[in-house]
């Protein structure tokens, strides 16, 4: 657990310390999560993001279009929280959406989920189960100025 928590913290801190001449790598590997696992992780991450972005109903979020089950689950979860989600890249003239980026990686047999906006980055490790996924670490929060 300590190793996973340390990896999460490092994955958020180190990229902010990089320079163009130095490249830091992690041992995480992008993976595809599906079904109940994708829904459970997306639901948890969407609820945590909702605690930190503008109010639902008046805030528009913009995600890159992706065909993965996790992307669809995350979009549905954010809409379930009342957010307008633009995933086709078509932003109206009077819309000022908040850009949302996400990633799913495998790290030490666990799933590392990250979601970020220009103002905040959230991360958490999960253990995949037959019924979905359970958090395996505390939520990591990095606020940007």
PDB file of C-alpha atoms in Angstrom:
ATOM      1  CA  UNK A   1       0.000   0.000   0.000  1.00  0.00           C
ATOM      2  CA  UNK A   2       2.825   2.405   0.851  1.00  0.00           C
ATOM      3  CA  UNK A   3       4.540   1.594  -2.420  1.00  0.00           C
ATOM      4  CA  UNK A   4       1.366   2.356  -4.389  1.00  0.00           C
ATOM      5  CA  UNK A   5       0.695   5.580  -2.503  1.00  0.00           C
ATOM      6  CA  UNK A   6       4.292   6.677  -3.035  1.00  0.00           C
ATOM      7  CA  UNK A   7       3.983   5.921  -6.762  1.00  0.00           C
ATOM      8  CA  UNK A   8       0.812   8.000  -7.005  1.00  0.00           C
ATOM      9  CA  UNK A   9       2.360  10.951  -5.209  1.00  0.00           C
ATOM     10  CA  UNK A  10       5.526  10.745  -7.295  1.00  0.00           C
ATOM     11  CA  UNK A  11       3.535  10.508 -10.535  1.00  0.00           C
ATOM     12  CA  UNK A  12       1.928  13.870  -9.724  1.00  0.00           C
ATOM     13  CA  UNK A  13       4.989  15.639  -8.318  1.00  0.00           C
ATOM     14  CA  UNK A  14       7.694  14.608 -10.772  1.00  0.00           C
ATOM     15  CA  UNK A  15       6.045  15.800 -14.000  1.00  0.00           C
ATOM     16  CA  UNK A  16       5.837  19.288 -12.483  1.00  0.00           C
ATOM     17  CA  UNK A  17       9.578  19.188 -11.820  1.00  0.00           C
ATOM     18  CA  UNK A  18      10.678  18.085 -15.276  1.00  0.00           C
ATOM     19  CA  UNK A  19      12.736  20.207 -17.567  1.00  0.00           C
ATOM     20  CA  UNK A  20      12.978  19.852 -21.313  1.00  0.00           C
ATOM     21  CA  UNK A  21      16.408  18.224 -20.988  1.00  0.00           C
ATOM     22  CA  UNK A  22      15.395  15.573 -18.474  1.00  0.00           C
ATOM     23  CA  UNK A  23      12.810  12.874 -18.999  1.00  0.00           C
ATOM     24  CA  UNK A  24      11.377  10.931 -16.124  1.00  0.00           C
ATOM     25  CA  UNK A  25       9.526   7.702 -16.650  1.00  0.00           C
ATOM     26  CA  UNK A  26       7.195   5.646 -14.524  1.00  0.00           C
ATOM     27  CA  UNK A  27       6.629   1.917 -14.513  1.00  0.00           C
ATOM     28  CA  UNK A  28       2.915   2.276 -15.227  1.00  0.00           C
ATOM     29  CA  UNK A  29       1.382   0.794 -18.357  1.00  0.00           C
ATOM     30  CA  UNK A  30      -1.804   2.059 -20.053  1.00  0.00           C
ATOM     31  CA  UNK A  31      -4.532  -0.586 -19.883  1.00  0.00           C
ATOM     32  CA  UNK A  32      -8.150  -1.031 -20.937  1.00  0.00           C
ATOM     33  CA  UNK A  33     -10.704  -1.477 -18.184  1.00  0.00           C
ATOM     34  CA  UNK A  34     -14.141  -2.731 -19.091  1.00  0.00           C
ATOM     35  CA  UNK A  35     -17.583  -3.452 -17.728  1.00  0.00           C
ATOM     36  CA  UNK A  36     -18.186  -3.149 -14.011  1.00  0.00           C
ATOM     37  CA  UNK A  37     -14.559  -2.151 -13.351  1.00  0.00           C
ATOM     38  CA  UNK A  38     -14.781   0.786 -15.779  1.00  0.00           C
ATOM     39  CA  UNK A  39     -18.124   1.894 -14.323  1.00  0.00           C
ATOM     40  CA  UNK A  40     -16.969   1.674 -10.703  1.00  0.00           C
ATOM     41  CA  UNK A  41     -13.763   3.637 -11.290  1.00  0.00           C
ATOM     42  CA  UNK A  42     -15.460   6.218 -13.532  1.00  0.00           C
ATOM     43  CA  UNK A  43     -18.235   6.730 -10.988  1.00  0.00           C
ATOM     44  CA  UNK A  44     -15.808   7.295  -8.145  1.00  0.00           C
ATOM     45  CA  UNK A  45     -13.521   9.597 -10.122  1.00  0.00           C
ATOM     46  CA  UNK A  46     -16.483  11.623 -11.468  1.00  0.00           C
ATOM     47  CA  UNK A  47     -17.861  12.103  -7.950  1.00  0.00           C
ATOM     48  CA  UNK A  48     -14.454  13.265  -6.717  1.00  0.00           C
ATOM     49  CA  UNK A  49     -14.029  15.652  -9.648  1.00  0.00           C
ATOM     50  CA  UNK A  50     -17.510  17.057  -8.982  1.00  0.00           C
ATOM     51  CA  UNK A  51     -16.275  18.122  -5.536  1.00  0.00           C
ATOM     52  CA  UNK A  52     -13.647  20.362  -7.153  1.00  0.00           C
ATOM     53  CA  UNK A  53     -15.040  21.827 -10.390  1.00  0.00           C
ATOM     54  CA  UNK A  54     -17.842  24.328 -10.898  1.00  0.00           C
ATOM     55  CA  UNK A  55     -21.457  23.559 -10.080  1.00  0.00           C
ATOM     56  CA  UNK A  56     -23.330  20.950 -12.084  1.00  0.00           C
ATOM     57  CA  UNK A  57     -25.922  22.380 -14.429  1.00  0.00           C
ATOM     58  CA  UNK A  58     -23.846  25.473 -15.203  1.00  0.00           C
ATOM     59  CA  UNK A  59     -20.419  23.934 -15.859  1.00  0.00           C
ATOM     60  CA  UNK A  60     -19.510  22.384 -19.193  1.00  0.00           C
ATOM     61  CA  UNK A  61     -16.696  19.836 -19.410  1.00  0.00           C
ATOM     62  CA  UNK A  62     -14.793  18.925 -22.578  1.00  0.00           C
ATOM     63  CA  UNK A  63     -13.163  15.520 -23.096  1.00  0.00           C
ATOM     64  CA  UNK A  64     -11.373  14.117 -26.118  1.00  0.00           C
ATOM     65  CA  UNK A  65     -13.464  11.551 -27.956  1.00  0.00           C
ATOM     66  CA  UNK A  66     -12.361   8.018 -27.183  1.00  0.00           C
ATOM     67  CA  UNK A  67     -13.948   4.671 -27.981  1.00  0.00           C
ATOM     68  CA  UNK A  68     -12.892   2.898 -24.779  1.00  0.00           C
ATOM     69  CA  UNK A  69     -15.448   1.605 -22.283  1.00  0.00           C
ATOM     70  CA  UNK A  70     -13.820   3.673 -19.560  1.00  0.00           C
ATOM     71  CA  UNK A  71     -14.202   6.886 -21.572  1.00  0.00           C
ATOM     72  CA  UNK A  72     -17.888   6.139 -22.160  1.00  0.00           C
ATOM     73  CA  UNK A  73     -18.373   5.273 -18.472  1.00  0.00           C
ATOM     74  CA  UNK A  74     -16.625   8.482 -17.365  1.00  0.00           C
ATOM     75  CA  UNK A  75     -18.700  10.616 -19.734  1.00  0.00           C
ATOM     76  CA  UNK A  76     -21.904   8.954 -18.482  1.00  0.00           C
ATOM     77  CA  UNK A  77     -20.867   9.401 -14.851  1.00  0.00           C
ATOM     78  CA  UNK A  78     -20.123  13.106 -15.345  1.00  0.00           C
ATOM     79  CA  UNK A  79     -23.471  13.579 -17.089  1.00  0.00           C
ATOM     80  CA  UNK A  80     -25.069  11.711 -14.195  1.00  0.00           C
ATOM     81  CA  UNK A  81     -23.675  14.380 -11.882  1.00  0.00           C
ATOM     82  CA  UNK A  82     -25.433  17.005 -14.018  1.00  0.00           C
ATOM     83  CA  UNK A  83     -22.543  18.261 -16.133  1.00  0.00           C
ATOM     84  CA  UNK A  84     -22.788  19.021 -19.814  1.00  0.00           C
ATOM     85  CA  UNK A  85     -20.018  16.983 -21.461  1.00  0.00           C
ATOM     86  CA  UNK A  86     -18.655  17.807 -24.911  1.00  0.00           C
ATOM     87  CA  UNK A  87     -16.856  14.813 -26.373  1.00  0.00           C
ATOM     88  CA  UNK A  88     -17.120  15.580 -30.076  1.00  0.00           C
ATOM     89  CA  UNK A  89     -14.941  18.702 -29.987  1.00  0.00           C
ATOM     90  CA  UNK A  90     -17.800  20.993 -31.071  1.00  0.00           C
ATOM     91  CA  UNK A  91     -17.806  23.915 -28.659  1.00  0.00           C
ATOM     92  CA  UNK A  92     -20.440  26.617 -29.068  1.00  0.00           C
ATOM     93  CA  UNK A  93     -19.412  30.258 -29.395  1.00  0.00           C
ATOM     94  CA  UNK A  94     -20.646  31.185 -25.935  1.00  0.00           C
ATOM     95  CA  UNK A  95     -19.408  28.008 -24.219  1.00  0.00           C
ATOM     96  CA  UNK A  96     -16.224  28.034 -22.148  1.00  0.00           C
ATOM     97  CA  UNK A  97     -15.775  24.386 -21.203  1.00  0.00           C
ATOM     98  CA  UNK A  98     -13.292  23.059 -18.695  1.00  0.00           C
ATOM     99  CA  UNK A  99     -10.841  20.683 -20.387  1.00  0.00           C
ATOM    100  CA  UNK A 100     -10.801  17.246 -18.761  1.00  0.00           C
ATOM    101  CA  UNK A 101      -8.035  14.703 -19.375  1.00  0.00           C
ATOM    102  CA  UNK A 102      -7.874  11.191 -17.942  1.00  0.00           C
ATOM    103  CA  UNK A 103      -5.713   8.101 -17.941  1.00  0.00           C
ATOM    104  CA  UNK A 104      -5.938   4.515 -16.766  1.00  0.00           C
ATOM    105  CA  UNK A 105      -2.718   2.642 -16.075  1.00  0.00           C
ATOM    106  CA  UNK A 106      -1.633  -0.614 -14.496  1.00  0.00           C
ATOM    107  CA  UNK A 107       0.807  -0.347 -11.624  1.00  0.00           C
ATOM    108  CA  UNK A 108       1.910  -3.178  -9.350  1.00  0.00           C
ATOM    109  CA  UNK A 109      -1.193  -5.237 -10.182  1.00  0.00           C
ATOM    110  CA  UNK A 110      -3.559  -2.366  -9.458  1.00  0.00           C
ATOM    111  CA  UNK A 111      -5.381   0.115 -11.656  1.00  0.00           C
ATOM    112  CA  UNK A 112      -4.195   3.731 -11.374  1.00  0.00           C
ATOM    113  CA  UNK A 113      -6.853   6.221 -12.469  1.00  0.00           C
ATOM    114  CA  UNK A 114      -6.073   9.878 -13.046  1.00  0.00           C
ATOM    115  CA  UNK A 115      -8.338  12.744 -14.058  1.00  0.00           C
ATOM    116  CA  UNK A 116      -7.291  16.361 -14.441  1.00  0.00           C
ATOM    117  CA  UNK A 117      -8.368  19.843 -15.443  1.00  0.00           C
ATOM    118  CA  UNK A 118      -6.183  22.931 -15.791  1.00  0.00           C
ATOM    119  CA  UNK A 119      -6.866  23.651 -12.096  1.00  0.00           C
ATOM    120  CA  UNK A 120      -6.725  20.226 -10.430  1.00  0.00           C
ATOM    121  CA  UNK A 121      -5.405  16.697 -10.870  1.00  0.00           C
ATOM    122  CA  UNK A 122      -6.845  13.715  -9.021  1.00  0.00           C
ATOM    123  CA  UNK A 123      -5.469  10.193  -8.804  1.00  0.00           C
ATOM    124  CA  UNK A 124      -6.301   6.971  -7.027  1.00  0.00           C
ATOM    125  CA  UNK A 125      -5.275   3.323  -7.165  1.00  0.00           C
ATOM    126  CA  UNK A 126      -7.975   0.647  -7.382  1.00  0.00           C
ATOM    127  CA  UNK A 127      -8.121  -3.099  -7.004  1.00  0.00           C
ATOM    128  CA  UNK A 128     -10.247  -4.689  -9.717  1.00  0.00           C
ATOM    129  CA  UNK A 129     -12.828  -7.155  -8.402  1.00  0.00           C
ATOM    130  CA  UNK A 130     -15.408  -9.381 -10.039  1.00  0.00           C
ATOM    131  CA  UNK A 131     -18.068  -6.830  -9.044  1.00  0.00           C
ATOM    132  CA  UNK A 132     -16.146  -3.740 -10.203  1.00  0.00           C
ATOM    133  CA  UNK A 133     -13.315  -2.055  -8.334  1.00  0.00           C
ATOM    134  CA  UNK A 134     -12.505  -0.857  -4.846  1.00  0.00           C
ATOM    135  CA  UNK A 135     -10.206   2.016  -3.890  1.00  0.00           C
ATOM    136  CA  UNK A 136      -6.780   0.758  -2.847  1.00  0.00           C
ATOM    137  CA  UNK A 137      -5.362   4.149  -1.876  1.00  0.00           C
ATOM    138  CA  UNK A 138      -6.480   7.526  -0.624  1.00  0.00           C
ATOM    139  CA  UNK A 139      -7.417  10.111  -3.229  1.00  0.00           C
ATOM    140  CA  UNK A 140      -4.414  12.137  -4.361  1.00  0.00           C
ATOM    141  CA  UNK A 141      -5.235  15.802  -5.051  1.00  0.00           C
ATOM    142  CA  UNK A 142      -2.949  18.317  -6.703  1.00  0.00           C
ATOM    143  CA  UNK A 143      -4.231  21.856  -7.117  1.00  0.00           C
ATOM    144  CA  UNK A 144      -2.632  24.073  -9.718  1.00  0.00           C
ATOM    145  CA  UNK A 145      -2.385  27.840  -9.606  1.00  0.00           C
TER     146      UNK A 145
END
